[in-house]
mmCIF file of C-alpha atoms and ligand atoms in Angstrom:
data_model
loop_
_atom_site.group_PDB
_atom_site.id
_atom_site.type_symbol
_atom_site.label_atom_id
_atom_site.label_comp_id
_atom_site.label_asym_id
_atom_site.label_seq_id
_atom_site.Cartn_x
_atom_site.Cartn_y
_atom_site.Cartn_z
ATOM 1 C CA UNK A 1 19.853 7.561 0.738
ATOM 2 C CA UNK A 2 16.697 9.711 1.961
ATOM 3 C CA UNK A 3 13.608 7.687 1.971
ATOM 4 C CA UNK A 4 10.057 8.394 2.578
ATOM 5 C CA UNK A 5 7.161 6.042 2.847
ATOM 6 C CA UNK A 6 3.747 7.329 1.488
ATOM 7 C CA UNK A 7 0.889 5.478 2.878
ATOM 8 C CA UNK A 8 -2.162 5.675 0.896
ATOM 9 C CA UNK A 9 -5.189 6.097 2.835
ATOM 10 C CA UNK A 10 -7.600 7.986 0.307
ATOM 11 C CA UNK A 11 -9.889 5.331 -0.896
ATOM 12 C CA UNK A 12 -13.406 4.932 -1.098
ATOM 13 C CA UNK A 13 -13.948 1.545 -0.283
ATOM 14 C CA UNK A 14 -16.677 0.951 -2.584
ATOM 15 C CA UNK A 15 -16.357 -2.824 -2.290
ATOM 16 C CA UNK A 16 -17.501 -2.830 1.714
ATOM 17 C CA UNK A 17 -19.503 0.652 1.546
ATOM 18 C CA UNK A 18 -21.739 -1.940 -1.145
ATOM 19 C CA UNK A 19 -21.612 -4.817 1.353
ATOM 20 C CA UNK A 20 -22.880 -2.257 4.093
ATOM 21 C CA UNK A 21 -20.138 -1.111 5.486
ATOM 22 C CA UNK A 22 -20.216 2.967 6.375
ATOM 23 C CA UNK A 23 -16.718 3.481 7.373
ATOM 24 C CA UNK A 24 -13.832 3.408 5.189
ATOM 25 C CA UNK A 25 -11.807 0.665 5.426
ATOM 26 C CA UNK A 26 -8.552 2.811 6.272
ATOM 27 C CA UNK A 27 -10.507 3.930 9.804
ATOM 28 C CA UNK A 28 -11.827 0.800 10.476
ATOM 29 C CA UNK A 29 -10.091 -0.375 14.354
ATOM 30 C CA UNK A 30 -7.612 -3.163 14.525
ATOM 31 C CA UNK A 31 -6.756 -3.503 17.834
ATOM 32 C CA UNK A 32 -8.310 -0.133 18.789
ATOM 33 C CA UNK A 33 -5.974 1.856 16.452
ATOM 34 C CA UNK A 34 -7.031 2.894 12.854
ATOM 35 C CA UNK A 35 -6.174 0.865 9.758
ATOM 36 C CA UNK A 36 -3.566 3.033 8.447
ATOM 37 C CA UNK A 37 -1.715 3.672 11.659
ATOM 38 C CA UNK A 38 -0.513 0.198 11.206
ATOM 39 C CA UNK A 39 1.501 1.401 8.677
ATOM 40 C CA UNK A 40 2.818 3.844 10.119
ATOM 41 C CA UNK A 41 3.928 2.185 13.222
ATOM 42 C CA UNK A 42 5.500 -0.339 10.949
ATOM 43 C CA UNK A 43 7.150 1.859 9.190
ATOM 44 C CA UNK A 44 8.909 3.469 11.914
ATOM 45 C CA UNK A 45 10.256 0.541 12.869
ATOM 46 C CA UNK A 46 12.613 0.516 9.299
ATOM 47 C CA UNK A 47 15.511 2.564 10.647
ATOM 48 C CA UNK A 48 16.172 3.515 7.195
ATOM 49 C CA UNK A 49 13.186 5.147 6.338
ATOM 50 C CA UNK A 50 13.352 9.210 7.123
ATOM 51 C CA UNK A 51 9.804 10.703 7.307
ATOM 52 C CA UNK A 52 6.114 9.616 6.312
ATOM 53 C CA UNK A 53 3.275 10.762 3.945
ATOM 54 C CA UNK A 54 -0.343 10.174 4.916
ATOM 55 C CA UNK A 55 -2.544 10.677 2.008
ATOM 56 C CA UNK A 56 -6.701 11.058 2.886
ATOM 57 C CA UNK A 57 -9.605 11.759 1.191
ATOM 58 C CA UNK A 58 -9.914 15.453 0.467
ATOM 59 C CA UNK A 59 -13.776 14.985 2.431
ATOM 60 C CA UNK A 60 -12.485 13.575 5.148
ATOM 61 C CA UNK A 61 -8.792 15.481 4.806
ATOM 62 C CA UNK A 62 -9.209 18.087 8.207
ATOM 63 C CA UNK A 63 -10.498 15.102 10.486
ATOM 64 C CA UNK A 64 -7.946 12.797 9.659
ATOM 65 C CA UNK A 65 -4.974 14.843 9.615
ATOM 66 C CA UNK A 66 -6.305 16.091 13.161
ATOM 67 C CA UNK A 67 -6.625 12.276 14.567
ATOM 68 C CA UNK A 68 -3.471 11.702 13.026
ATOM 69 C CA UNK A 69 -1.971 14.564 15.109
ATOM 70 C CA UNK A 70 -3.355 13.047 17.611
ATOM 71 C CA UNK A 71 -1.832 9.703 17.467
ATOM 72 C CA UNK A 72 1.433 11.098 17.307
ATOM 73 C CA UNK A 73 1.099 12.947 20.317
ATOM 74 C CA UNK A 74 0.088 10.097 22.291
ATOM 75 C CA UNK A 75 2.406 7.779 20.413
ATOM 76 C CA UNK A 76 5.457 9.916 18.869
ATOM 77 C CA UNK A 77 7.034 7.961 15.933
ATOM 78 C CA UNK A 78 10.035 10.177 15.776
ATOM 79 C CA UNK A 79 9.561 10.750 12.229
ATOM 80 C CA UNK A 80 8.724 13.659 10.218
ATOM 81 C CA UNK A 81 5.066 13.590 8.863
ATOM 82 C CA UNK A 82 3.621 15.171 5.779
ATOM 83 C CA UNK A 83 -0.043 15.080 4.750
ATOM 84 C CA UNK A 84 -1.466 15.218 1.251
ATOM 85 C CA UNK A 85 -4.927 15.025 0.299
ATOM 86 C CA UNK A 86 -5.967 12.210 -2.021
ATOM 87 C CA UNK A 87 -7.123 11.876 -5.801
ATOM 88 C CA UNK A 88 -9.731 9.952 -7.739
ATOM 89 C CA UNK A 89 -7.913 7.825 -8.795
ATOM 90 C CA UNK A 90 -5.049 5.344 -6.756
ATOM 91 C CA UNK A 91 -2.864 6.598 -9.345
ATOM 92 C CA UNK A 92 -3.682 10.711 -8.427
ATOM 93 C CA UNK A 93 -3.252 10.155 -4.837
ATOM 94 C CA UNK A 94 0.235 8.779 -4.970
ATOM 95 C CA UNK A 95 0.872 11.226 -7.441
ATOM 96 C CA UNK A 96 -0.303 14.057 -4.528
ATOM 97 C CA UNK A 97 1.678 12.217 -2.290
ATOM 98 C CA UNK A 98 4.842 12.430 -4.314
ATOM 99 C CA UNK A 99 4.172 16.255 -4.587
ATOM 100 C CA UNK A 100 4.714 16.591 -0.782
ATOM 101 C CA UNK A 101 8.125 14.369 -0.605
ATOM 102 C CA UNK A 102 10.742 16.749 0.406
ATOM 103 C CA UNK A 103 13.496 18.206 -1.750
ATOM 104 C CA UNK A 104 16.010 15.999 -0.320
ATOM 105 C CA UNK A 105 13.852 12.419 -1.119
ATOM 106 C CA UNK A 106 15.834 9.955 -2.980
ATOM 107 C CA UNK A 107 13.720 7.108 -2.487
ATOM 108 C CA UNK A 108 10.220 6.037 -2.290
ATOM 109 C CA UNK A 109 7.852 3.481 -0.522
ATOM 110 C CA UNK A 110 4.734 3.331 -2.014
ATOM 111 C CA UNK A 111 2.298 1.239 0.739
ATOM 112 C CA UNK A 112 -1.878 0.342 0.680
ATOM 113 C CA UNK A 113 -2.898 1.275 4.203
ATOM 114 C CA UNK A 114 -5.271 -1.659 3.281
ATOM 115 C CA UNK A 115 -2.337 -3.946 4.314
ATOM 116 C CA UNK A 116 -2.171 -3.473 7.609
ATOM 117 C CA UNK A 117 0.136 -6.436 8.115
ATOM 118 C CA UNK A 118 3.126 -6.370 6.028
ATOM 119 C CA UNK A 119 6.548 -6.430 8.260
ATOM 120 C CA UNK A 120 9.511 -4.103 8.577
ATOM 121 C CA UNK A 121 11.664 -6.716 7.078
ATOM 122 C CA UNK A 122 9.785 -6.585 3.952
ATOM 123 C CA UNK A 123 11.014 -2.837 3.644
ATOM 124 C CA UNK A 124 13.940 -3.943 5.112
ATOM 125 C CA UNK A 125 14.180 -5.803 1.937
ATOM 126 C CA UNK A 126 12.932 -3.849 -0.719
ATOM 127 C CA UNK A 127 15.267 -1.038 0.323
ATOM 128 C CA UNK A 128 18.217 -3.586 -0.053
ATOM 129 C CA UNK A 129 17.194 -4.188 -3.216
ATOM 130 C CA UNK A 130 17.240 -0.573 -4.127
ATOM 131 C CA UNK A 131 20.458 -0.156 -2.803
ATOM 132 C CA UNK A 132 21.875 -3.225 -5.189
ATOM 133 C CA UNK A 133 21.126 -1.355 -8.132
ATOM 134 C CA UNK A 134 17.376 -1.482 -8.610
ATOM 135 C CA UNK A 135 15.611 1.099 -9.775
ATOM 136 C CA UNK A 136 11.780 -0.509 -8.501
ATOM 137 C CA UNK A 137 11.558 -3.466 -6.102
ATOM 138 C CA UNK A 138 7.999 -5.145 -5.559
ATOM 139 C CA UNK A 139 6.899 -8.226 -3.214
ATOM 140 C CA UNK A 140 5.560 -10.895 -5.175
ATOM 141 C CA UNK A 141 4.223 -13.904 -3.965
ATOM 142 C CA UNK A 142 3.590 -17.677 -6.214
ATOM 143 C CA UNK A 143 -0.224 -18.169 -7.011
ATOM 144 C CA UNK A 144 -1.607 -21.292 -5.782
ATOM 145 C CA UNK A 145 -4.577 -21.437 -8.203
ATOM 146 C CA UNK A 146 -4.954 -21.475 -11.685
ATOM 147 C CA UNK A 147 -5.565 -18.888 -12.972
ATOM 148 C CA UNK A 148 -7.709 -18.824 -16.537
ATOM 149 C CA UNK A 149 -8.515 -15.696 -18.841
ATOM 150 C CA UNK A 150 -12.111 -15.443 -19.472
ATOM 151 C CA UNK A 151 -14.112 -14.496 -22.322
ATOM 152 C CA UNK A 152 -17.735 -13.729 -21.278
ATOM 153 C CA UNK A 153 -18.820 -16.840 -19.317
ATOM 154 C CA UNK A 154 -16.525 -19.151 -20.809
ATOM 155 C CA UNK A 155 -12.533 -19.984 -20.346
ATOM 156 C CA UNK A 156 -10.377 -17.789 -23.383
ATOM 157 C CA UNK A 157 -7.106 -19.518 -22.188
ATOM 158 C CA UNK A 158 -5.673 -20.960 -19.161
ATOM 159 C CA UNK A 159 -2.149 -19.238 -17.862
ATOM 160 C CA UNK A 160 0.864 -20.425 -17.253
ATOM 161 C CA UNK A 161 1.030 -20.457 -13.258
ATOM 162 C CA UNK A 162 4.465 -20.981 -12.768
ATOM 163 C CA UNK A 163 5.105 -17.589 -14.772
ATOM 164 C CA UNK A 164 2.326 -15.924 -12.822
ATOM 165 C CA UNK A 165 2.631 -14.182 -9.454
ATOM 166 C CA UNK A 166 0.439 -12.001 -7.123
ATOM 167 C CA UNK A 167 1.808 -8.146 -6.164
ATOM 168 C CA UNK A 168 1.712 -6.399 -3.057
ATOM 169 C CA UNK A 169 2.986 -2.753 -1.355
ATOM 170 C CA UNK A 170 4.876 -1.813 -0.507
ATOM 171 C CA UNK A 171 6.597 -0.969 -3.585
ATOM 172 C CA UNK A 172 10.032 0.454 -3.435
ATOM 173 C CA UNK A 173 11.276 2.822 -6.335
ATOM 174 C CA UNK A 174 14.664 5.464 -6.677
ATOM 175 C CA UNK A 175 12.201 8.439 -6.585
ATOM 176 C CA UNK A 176 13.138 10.043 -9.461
ATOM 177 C CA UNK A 177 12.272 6.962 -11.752
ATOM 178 C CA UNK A 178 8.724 7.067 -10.296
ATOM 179 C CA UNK A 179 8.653 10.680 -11.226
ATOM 180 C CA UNK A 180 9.189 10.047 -14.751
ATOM 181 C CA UNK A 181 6.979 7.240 -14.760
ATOM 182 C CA UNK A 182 4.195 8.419 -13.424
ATOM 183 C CA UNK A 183 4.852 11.818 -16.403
ATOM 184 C CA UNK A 184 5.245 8.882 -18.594
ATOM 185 C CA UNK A 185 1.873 7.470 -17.982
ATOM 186 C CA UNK A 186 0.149 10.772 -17.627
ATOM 187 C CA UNK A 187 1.315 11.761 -21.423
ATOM 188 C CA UNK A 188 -0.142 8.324 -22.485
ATOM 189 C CA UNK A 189 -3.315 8.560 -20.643
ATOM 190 C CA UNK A 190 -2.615 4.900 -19.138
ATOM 191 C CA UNK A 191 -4.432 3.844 -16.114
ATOM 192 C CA UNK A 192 -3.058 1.586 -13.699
ATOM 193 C CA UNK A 193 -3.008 -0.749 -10.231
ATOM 194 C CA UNK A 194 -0.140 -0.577 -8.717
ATOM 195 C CA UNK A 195 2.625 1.913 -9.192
ATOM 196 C CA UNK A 196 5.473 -0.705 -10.461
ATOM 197 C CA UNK A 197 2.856 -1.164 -13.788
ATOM 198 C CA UNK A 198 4.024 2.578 -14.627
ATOM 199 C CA UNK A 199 7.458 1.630 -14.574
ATOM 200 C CA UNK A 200 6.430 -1.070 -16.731
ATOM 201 C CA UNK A 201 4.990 0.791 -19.191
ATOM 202 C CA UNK A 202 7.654 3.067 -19.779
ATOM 203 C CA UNK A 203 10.076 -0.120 -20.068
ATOM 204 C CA UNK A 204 11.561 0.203 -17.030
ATOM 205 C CA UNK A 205 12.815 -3.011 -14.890
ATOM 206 C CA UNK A 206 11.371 -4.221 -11.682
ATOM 207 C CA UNK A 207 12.851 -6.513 -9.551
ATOM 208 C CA UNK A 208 11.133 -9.303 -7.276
ATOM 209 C CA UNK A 209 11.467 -9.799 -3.979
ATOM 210 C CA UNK A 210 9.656 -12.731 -2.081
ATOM 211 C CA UNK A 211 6.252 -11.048 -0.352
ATOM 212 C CA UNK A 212 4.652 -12.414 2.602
ATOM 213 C CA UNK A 213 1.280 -14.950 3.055
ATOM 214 C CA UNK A 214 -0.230 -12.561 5.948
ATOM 215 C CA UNK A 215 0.311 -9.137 3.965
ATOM 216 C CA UNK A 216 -3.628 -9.256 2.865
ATOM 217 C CA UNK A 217 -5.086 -6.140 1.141
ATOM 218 C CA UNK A 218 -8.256 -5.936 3.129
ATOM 219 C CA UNK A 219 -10.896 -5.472 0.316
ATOM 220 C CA UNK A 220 -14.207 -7.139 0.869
ATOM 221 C CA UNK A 221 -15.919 -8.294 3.714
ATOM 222 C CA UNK A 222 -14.729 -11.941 3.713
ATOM 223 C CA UNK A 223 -11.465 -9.983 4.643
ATOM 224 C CA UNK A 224 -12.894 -8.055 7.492
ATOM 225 C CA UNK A 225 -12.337 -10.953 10.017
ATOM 226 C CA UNK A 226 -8.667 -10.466 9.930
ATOM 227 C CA UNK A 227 -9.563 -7.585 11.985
ATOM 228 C CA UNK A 228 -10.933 -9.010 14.819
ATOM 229 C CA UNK A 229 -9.239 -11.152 17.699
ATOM 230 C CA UNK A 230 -8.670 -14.677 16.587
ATOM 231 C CA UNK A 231 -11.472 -16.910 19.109
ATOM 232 C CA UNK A 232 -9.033 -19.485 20.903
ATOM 233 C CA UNK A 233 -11.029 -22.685 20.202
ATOM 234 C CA UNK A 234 -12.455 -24.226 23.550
ATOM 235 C CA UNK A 235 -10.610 -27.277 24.570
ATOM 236 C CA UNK A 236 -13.660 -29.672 25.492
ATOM 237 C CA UNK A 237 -13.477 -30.925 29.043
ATOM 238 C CA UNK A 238 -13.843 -34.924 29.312
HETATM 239 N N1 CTP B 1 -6.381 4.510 -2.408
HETATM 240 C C1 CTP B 1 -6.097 5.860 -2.337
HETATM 241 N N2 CTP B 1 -6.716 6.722 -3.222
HETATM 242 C C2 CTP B 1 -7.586 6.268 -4.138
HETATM 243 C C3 CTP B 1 -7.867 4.888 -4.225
HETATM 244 C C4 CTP B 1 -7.236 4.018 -3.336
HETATM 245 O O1 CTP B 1 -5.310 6.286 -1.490
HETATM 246 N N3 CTP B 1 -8.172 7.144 -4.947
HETATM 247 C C5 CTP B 1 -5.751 3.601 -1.428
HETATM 248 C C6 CTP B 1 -6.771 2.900 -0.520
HETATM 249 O O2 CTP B 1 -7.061 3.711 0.611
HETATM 250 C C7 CTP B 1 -6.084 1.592 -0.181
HETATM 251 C C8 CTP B 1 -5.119 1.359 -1.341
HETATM 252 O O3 CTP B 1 -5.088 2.566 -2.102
HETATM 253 O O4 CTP B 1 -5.336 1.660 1.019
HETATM 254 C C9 CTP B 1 -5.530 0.169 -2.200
HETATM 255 O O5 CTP B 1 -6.756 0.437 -2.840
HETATM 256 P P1 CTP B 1 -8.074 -0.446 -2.729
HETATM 257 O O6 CTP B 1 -7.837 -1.677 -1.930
HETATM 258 O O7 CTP B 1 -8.631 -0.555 -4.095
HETATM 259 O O8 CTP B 1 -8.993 0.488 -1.802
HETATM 260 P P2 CTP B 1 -10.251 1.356 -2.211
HETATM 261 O O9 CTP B 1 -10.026 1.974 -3.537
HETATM 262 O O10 CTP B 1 -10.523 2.235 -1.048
HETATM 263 O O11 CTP B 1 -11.386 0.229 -2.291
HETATM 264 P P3 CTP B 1 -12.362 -0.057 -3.529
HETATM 265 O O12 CTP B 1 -11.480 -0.343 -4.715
HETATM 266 O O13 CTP B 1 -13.168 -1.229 -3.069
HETATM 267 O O14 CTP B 1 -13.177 1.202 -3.709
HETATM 268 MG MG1 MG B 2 -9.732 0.752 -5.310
#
């Protein structure tokens, strides 16, 4: 089965640009690489996954692709690479990213540059799970809160937690049901978060498969310090 990854990297940010923050999170440095060549390097460790789609911000589209270029000179993934710009929306830039899959694509993972950590067994995984049957395959991981529905300032209803799980990318889908969903959704006007919510709508099934603690979207600037070396504490001399 051909499959591509798409790694989204076409996002604003707005949630650090308002905490001060002038680059977008995607080029921020973790250990003097960009954000979303994380990804990428991840990726090309799945031996199962053919060829990659970088998707950037139409402003920032020329740069990017030409750093990306870059990278893979220095650093050659052995993987075929494909560029598409981004949309508004996170929805519109996967959708541009589909658009530049190849004829031959049968399969599809859908990945958050913003998650700079998740492993190559997690695609190992998802891809497994594809090839059991499923026709989308998402990590999902228990939530350790409570979570409660609010209603203004005060609590509507409190959720049952053991039914209740947190979602993360990437998300794994047989191409052609993406496709449809994301037609589906279009038709319907419906706006979503992640990409297995489209197959949702349209009725479609999902399947689970268990995510990972470290896979953090980085989103605000609490999560910035995951990018920066973890300080050793000092062992104190007595
Ligand atoms: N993304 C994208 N195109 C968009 C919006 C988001 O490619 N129009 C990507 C982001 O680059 C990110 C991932 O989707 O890797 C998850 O989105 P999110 O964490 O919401 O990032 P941003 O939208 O950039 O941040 P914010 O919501 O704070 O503006
Ligand atoms: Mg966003």
């Amino acid at each position: 089965m051909n499959c591509w990854a798409i790694i989204l990297a076409a996002g604003s940010g707005t949630r650090l640009a308002e905490a001060g923050l002038a680059t977008r999170k995607q080029f921020l440095e973790l250990e003097g690489l960009p954000l979303f060549w994380h990804s990428a390097l991840t990726f090309a460790h799945v031996a199962r996954i053919s060829g990659l789609v970088f998707v950037f911000p139409p402003e920032e589209f020329d740069a990017a692709k030409a750093s990306t270029e870059a990278l893979l000179a220095q650093y050659p993934l052995n993987l075929p690479c494909r560029f598409a710009q981004g949309g508004i929306r996170r929805q519109d830039s996967v959708f541009n990213g589909l658009e530049a899959l190849p004829a031959d694509c049968l399969q599809v993972l859908v990945h958050d540059s913003a998650r700079p950590f998740a492993s190559a067994r997690l695609s190992n995984t998802l891809i497994d799970t594809l090839g059991s049957g499923a026709e989308a395959a998402i990590p999902a991981i228990p939530v350790k809160d409570t979570i409660k529905r609010i209603s203004g300032s005060t609590v509507a209803e409190t959720l049952p937690r053991a039914e209740l799980c947190a979602v993360q990318t990437p998300q794994a889908f047989i191409l052609a049901m993406l496709r449809k969903a994301h037609e589906f959704c279009q038709q319907n006007q419906i706006a979503v978060t992640d990409d297995a919510s489209m197959v949702e709508a349209m009725g479609g099934s999902v399947a689970i498969v268990p995510g990972e603690e470290d896979n953090i979207k980085i989103t605000t600037p609490e999560d910035l310090k995951m990018l920066t070396p973890k300080q050793t504490p000092a062992i104190p001399v007595t």
